[in-house]
Structure formats: C-alpha cells, structure tokens
mmCIF file of C-alpha atoms in Angstrom:
data_model
loop_
_atom_site.group_PDB
_atom_site.id
_atom_site.type_symbol
_atom_site.label_atom_id
_atom_site.label_comp_id
_atom_site.label_asym_id
_atom_site.label_seq_id
_atom_site.Cartn_x
_atom_site.Cartn_y
_atom_site.Cartn_z
ATOM 1 C CA MET A 1 81.320 105.742 246.732
ATOM 2 C CA ASN A 2 82.049 106.081 250.302
ATOM 3 C CA THR A 3 85.829 106.896 251.351
ATOM 4 C CA ALA A 4 85.972 103.228 251.739
ATOM 5 C CA GLU A 5 84.797 101.871 248.385
ATOM 6 C CA THR A 6 87.440 104.670 246.512
ATOM 7 C CA HIS A 7 89.579 103.127 248.746
ATOM 8 C CA ALA A 8 89.364 99.583 247.779
ATOM 9 C CA ALA A 9 88.525 100.847 244.054
ATOM 10 C CA GLN A 10 92.217 102.516 244.391
ATOM 11 C CA VAL A 11 93.611 99.236 245.442
ATOM 12 C CA PHE A 12 92.221 97.321 242.876
ATOM 13 C CA LEU A 13 93.576 99.913 240.227
ATOM 14 C CA ALA A 14 96.850 100.142 241.290
ATOM 15 C CA HIS A 15 97.174 95.640 241.106
ATOM 16 C CA HIS A 16 94.845 95.618 237.308
ATOM 17 C CA ASP A 17 97.830 94.541 234.697
ATOM 18 C CA PHE A 18 98.863 92.114 237.595
ATOM 19 C CA VAL A 19 95.419 91.103 237.815
ATOM 20 C CA LYS A 20 95.491 90.621 233.537
ATOM 21 C CA GLY A 21 98.331 89.135 234.412
ATOM 22 C CA VAL A 22 97.470 85.821 236.421
ATOM 23 C CA ALA A 23 94.356 85.317 234.286
ATOM 24 C CA LEU A 24 96.031 85.613 231.215
ATOM 25 C CA LYS A 25 98.172 82.446 232.945
ATOM 26 C CA TYR A 26 95.330 80.479 233.929
ATOM 27 C CA ALA A 27 92.709 81.306 230.936
ATOM 28 C CA PRO A 28 94.846 81.567 228.516
ATOM 29 C CA TRP A 29 92.141 82.471 225.880
ATOM 30 C CA PRO A 30 91.910 85.021 222.787
ATOM 31 C CA GLY A 31 89.643 88.157 224.904
ATOM 32 C CA LEU A 32 89.248 85.618 228.353
ATOM 33 C CA MET A 33 91.550 87.834 230.193
ATOM 34 C CA GLU A 34 89.346 91.357 230.369
ATOM 35 C CA ASP A 35 86.926 89.524 231.532
ATOM 36 C CA ILE A 36 88.273 88.059 234.192
ATOM 37 C CA ALA A 37 89.416 90.967 235.453
ATOM 38 C CA GLN A 38 86.283 92.602 234.917
ATOM 39 C CA GLN A 39 84.811 89.553 237.482
ATOM 40 C CA VAL A 40 87.393 89.895 239.571
ATOM 41 C CA PHE A 41 86.362 93.970 240.283
ATOM 42 C CA LEU A 42 82.713 93.529 240.427
ATOM 43 C CA GLU A 43 83.503 90.667 243.269
ATOM 44 C CA PHE A 44 86.817 92.689 245.179
ATOM 45 C CA MET A 45 84.161 95.790 245.276
ATOM 46 C CA ALA A 46 80.800 93.574 246.348
ATOM 47 C CA LYS A 47 83.141 91.790 249.191
ATOM 48 C CA GLU A 48 85.043 95.479 249.974
ATOM 49 C CA SER A 49 84.315 95.923 253.584
ATOM 50 C CA LYS A 50 85.554 92.051 254.433
ATOM 51 C CA TRP A 51 88.715 92.966 252.901
ATOM 52 C CA ASP A 52 92.010 94.065 255.107
ATOM 53 C CA LEU A 53 93.527 96.723 252.097
ATOM 54 C CA SER A 54 96.250 97.747 254.854
ATOM 55 C CA ASN A 55 97.918 94.670 253.941
ATOM 56 C CA ASP A 56 99.220 93.809 249.934
ATOM 57 C CA ALA A 57 95.835 92.932 248.106
ATOM 58 C CA ARG A 58 97.790 90.932 245.771
ATOM 59 C CA PRO A 59 97.539 87.483 246.661
ATOM 60 C CA LEU A 60 94.231 88.207 247.882
ATOM 61 C CA LEU A 61 93.892 89.465 243.905
ATOM 62 C CA ALA A 62 95.794 86.729 242.969
ATOM 63 C CA THR A 63 93.140 83.861 244.367
ATOM 64 C CA MET A 64 90.303 85.230 243.667
ATOM 65 C CA THR A 65 91.529 86.002 240.410
ATOM 66 C CA ARG A 66 92.865 82.386 240.553
ATOM 67 C CA HIS A 67 89.763 80.915 240.707
ATOM 68 C CA ILE A 68 87.565 83.588 238.603
ATOM 69 C CA ALA A 69 90.152 82.717 235.356
ATOM 70 C CA MET A 70 89.586 79.019 235.987
ATOM 71 C CA ARG A 71 85.282 79.046 236.627
ATOM 72 C CA LEU A 72 85.707 81.230 232.677
ATOM 73 C CA TRP A 73 87.559 78.678 231.397
ATOM 74 C CA ARG A 74 85.023 75.814 232.129
ATOM 75 C CA GLU A 75 82.356 77.657 231.626
ATOM 76 C CA ARG A 76 84.182 78.410 228.079
ATOM 77 C CA THR A 77 86.048 75.516 227.245
ATOM 78 C CA ARG A 78 82.848 73.254 228.133
ATOM 79 C CA GLN A 79 81.633 74.040 224.261
ATOM 80 C CA GLN A 80 84.882 72.330 223.055
ATOM 81 C CA PRO A 81 83.627 69.319 221.840
ATOM 82 C CA VAL A 82 86.590 66.887 222.871
ATOM 83 C CA VAL A 83 88.467 66.988 226.028
ATOM 84 C CA VAL A 84 91.515 66.609 224.684
ATOM 85 C CA GLN A 85 91.506 69.424 222.291
ATOM 86 C CA LYS A 86 90.526 71.851 225.289
ATOM 87 C CA LEU A 87 94.659 70.972 226.627
ATOM 88 C CA ALA A 88 96.036 70.226 223.523
ATOM 89 C CA ASP A 89 94.478 74.590 222.915
ATOM 90 C CA HIS A 90 95.620 75.366 226.484
ATOM 91 C CA ILE A 91 99.025 73.978 226.635
ATOM 92 C CA ARG A 92 99.638 75.384 223.357
ATOM 93 C CA LEU A 93 98.827 79.144 224.237
ATOM 94 C CA LEU A 94 100.330 78.908 227.336
ATOM 95 C CA ALA A 95 103.052 78.830 224.896
ATOM 96 C CA GLU A 96 102.217 81.467 223.951
ATOM 97 C CA GLU A 97 102.133 79.574 220.367
ATOM 98 C CA ARG A 98 99.704 81.977 219.235
ATOM 99 C CA GLU A 99 101.121 83.336 215.979
ATOM 100 C CA GLN A 100 100.822 80.026 214.384
ATOM 101 C CA PRO A 101 98.172 78.793 212.539
ATOM 102 C CA PRO A 102 96.237 75.786 214.747
ATOM 103 C CA ARG A 103 97.928 72.138 214.723
ATOM 104 C CA TYR A 104 94.914 70.371 216.970
ATOM 105 C CA GLU A 105 95.847 67.472 215.110
ATOM 106 C CA GLU A 106 99.079 67.087 215.533
ATOM 107 C CA GLU A 107 99.236 68.021 218.603
ATOM 108 C CA ILE A 108 96.213 66.086 220.083
ATOM 109 C CA GLY A 109 98.283 63.054 219.166
ATOM 110 C CA VAL A 110 101.326 64.485 220.978
ATOM 111 C CA LEU A 111 99.353 65.375 223.327
ATOM 112 C CA ARG A 112 98.160 62.238 223.478
ATOM 113 C CA SER A 113 101.994 60.128 223.597
ATOM 114 C CA CYS A 114 102.949 63.002 226.058
ATOM 115 C CA LEU A 115 100.017 61.851 228.367
ATOM 116 C CA GLN A 116 101.153 58.202 228.485
ATOM 117 C CA LYS A 117 105.221 59.074 229.833
ATOM 118 C CA LEU A 118 103.046 60.891 233.010
ATOM 119 C CA PRO A 119 103.434 58.720 235.889
ATOM 120 C CA GLU A 120 100.153 57.251 237.382
ATOM 121 C CA LYS A 121 99.181 59.441 239.705
ATOM 122 C CA SER A 122 99.442 62.716 237.006
ATOM 123 C CA ARG A 123 97.422 60.770 234.329
ATOM 124 C CA GLU A 124 95.084 60.279 237.589
ATOM 125 C CA LEU A 125 94.225 64.216 238.305
ATOM 126 C CA VAL A 126 94.476 65.009 234.442
ATOM 127 C CA GLU A 127 91.707 61.848 234.292
ATOM 128 C CA LEU A 128 89.595 63.337 236.883
ATOM 129 C CA TYR A 129 89.397 67.362 236.392
ATOM 130 C CA TYR A 130 89.709 67.382 232.862
ATOM 131 C CA TYR A 131 87.877 63.944 231.321
ATOM 132 C CA ASN A 132 85.208 63.819 233.993
ATOM 133 C CA ASP A 133 85.311 67.508 234.784
ATOM 134 C CA ILE A 134 85.983 67.312 238.851
ATOM 135 C CA GLY A 135 87.141 70.137 240.647
ATOM 136 C CA THR A 136 90.326 70.295 242.757
ATOM 137 C CA PRO A 137 88.548 70.084 246.339
ATOM 138 C CA GLU A 138 86.938 66.915 245.021
ATOM 139 C CA ILE A 139 89.488 65.430 244.017
ATOM 140 C CA ALA A 140 91.467 66.407 247.219
ATOM 141 C CA GLU A 141 88.997 64.299 249.078
ATOM 142 C CA GLN A 142 89.230 61.629 246.043
ATOM 143 C CA VAL A 143 92.742 61.420 246.317
ATOM 144 C CA ASN A 144 92.628 62.266 249.796
ATOM 145 C CA MET A 145 95.289 65.342 248.934
ATOM 146 C CA LYS A 146 95.193 68.935 250.251
ATOM 147 C CA ALA A 147 93.042 71.035 247.477
ATOM 148 C CA ASP A 148 95.762 73.885 246.424
ATOM 149 C CA THR A 149 98.599 71.080 246.420
ATOM 150 C CA VAL A 150 96.095 69.132 243.804
ATOM 151 C CA CYS A 151 95.634 72.684 242.409
ATOM 152 C CA ARG A 152 100.365 72.594 242.610
ATOM 153 C CA ALA A 153 100.349 69.761 240.712
ATOM 154 C CA LEU A 154 97.684 69.999 237.784
ATOM 155 C CA SER A 155 99.435 73.124 237.250
ATOM 156 C CA ARG A 156 102.829 70.975 236.815
ATOM 157 C CA VAL A 157 101.175 68.348 235.196
ATOM 158 C CA ARG A 158 100.484 70.923 233.026
ATOM 159 C CA GLU A 159 104.023 72.667 232.576
ATOM 160 C CA LYS A 160 105.355 68.944 231.322
ATOM 161 C CA LEU A 161 102.721 68.076 229.174
ATOM 162 C CA ARG A 162 103.663 71.742 227.419
ATOM 163 C CA GLU A 163 107.471 71.161 227.563
ATOM 164 C CA CYS A 164 106.710 67.695 226.150
ATOM 165 C CA ILE A 165 104.544 68.827 223.277
ATOM 166 C CA GLN A 166 107.443 71.263 222.729
ATOM 167 C CA GLN A 167 110.462 68.805 222.569
ATOM 168 C CA SER A 168 108.132 66.618 220.533
ATOM 169 C CA MET A 169 106.938 69.419 217.673
ATOM 170 C CA ARG A 170 111.061 70.123 217.701
ATOM 171 C CA GLN A 171 111.473 66.868 216.997
ATOM 172 C CA GLY A 172 108.966 66.307 213.947
ATOM 173 C CA GLY A 173 105.428 66.753 215.709
ATOM 174 C CA SER A 174 105.734 62.874 216.772
ATOM 175 C CA ALA A 175 106.524 62.460 220.792
ATOM 176 C CA HIS A 176 108.091 58.957 220.095
ATOM 177 C CA ALA A 177 110.916 60.598 218.000
#
C-alpha cells in the first residue's frame, strides 16, 4: 500500500461508524449494514486517487453509502414476492421494532390505509419507486424534479408512513381507528 492508499484507508476507518449508521438508515436489513460498509470501503479505495481527502470526507462517504445501501437494499428486497410487504418491512425496521415478532398481514393493511392518506404526488412517487421499481433519476425526469429532491421526498414519505403506521398500530391495528 502506498502513502495515499494508507491515508485513504485511515480516513475511511476514522468514519467507519458513521458509514455503518448511514447504511443502517437506508437499508435496515439484518446483516446488510456490514456488507454495505465493506462495499463502501472497496469503492472508496478503488477511487482513492480521485478524492480530496484534505476536506471532510463525511459528505462523500454519506453519498457513497446511501447509493450502495439503496442498490443492495433493492437487490435484497427483489427476492420478496410482495412489493407492499417490502415497504412494510422497511418502515417496520426503520421504527426499530426488531424485537417484536413480525405482523406482516396487519401492517400491510395499515400500510395500505396510510398510503391512501398521502397526497397524490406522494402516492405517485411511492408507486413509481416501489411498485414500478424505477430509480430516482428516472422518476426525477418523469415528474420534472431533481433526483436529490425525489430522494428527499421519498424519505419524507417513508417517515410519514412510519408515523402513520405507528399511530395506527397504537390505536389497535387499524388505520381507520
């Protein structure tokens, strides 16, 4: 390893926990966080000569981690037979309810009700991203928005859905309660 590679590896290791935190946020699948962190390290090191490591590396690492996490999350969840279940699992895990047994059928019903409560534009983004499996750059072109705006909008939609599901589950498992 040359000096530049050693420095790049040290920078990555100094931010390893940060990378794992970002990975967990975007792909909260058991065991996936470590896979994402390893992939970020490999891609970071493969392009180490391109990075200006004199600046804070966290924005770069956050972007890399988010892209890799979302890519691995999509690959992992494509194995799920029901797209709505994938979204319910993601929201359930974001809420860190891992210690409780899964309540898929109940959550899917609540999720469907919560989806109906969203504004039409938000439902359109969910449909394009989760049902049609279209990436954010393509969605951005279709809805005449910037890709990072679509990412933030999807993040806000997931948060609203998580809150709706949590509130509905506290009120007895029905989104109509």
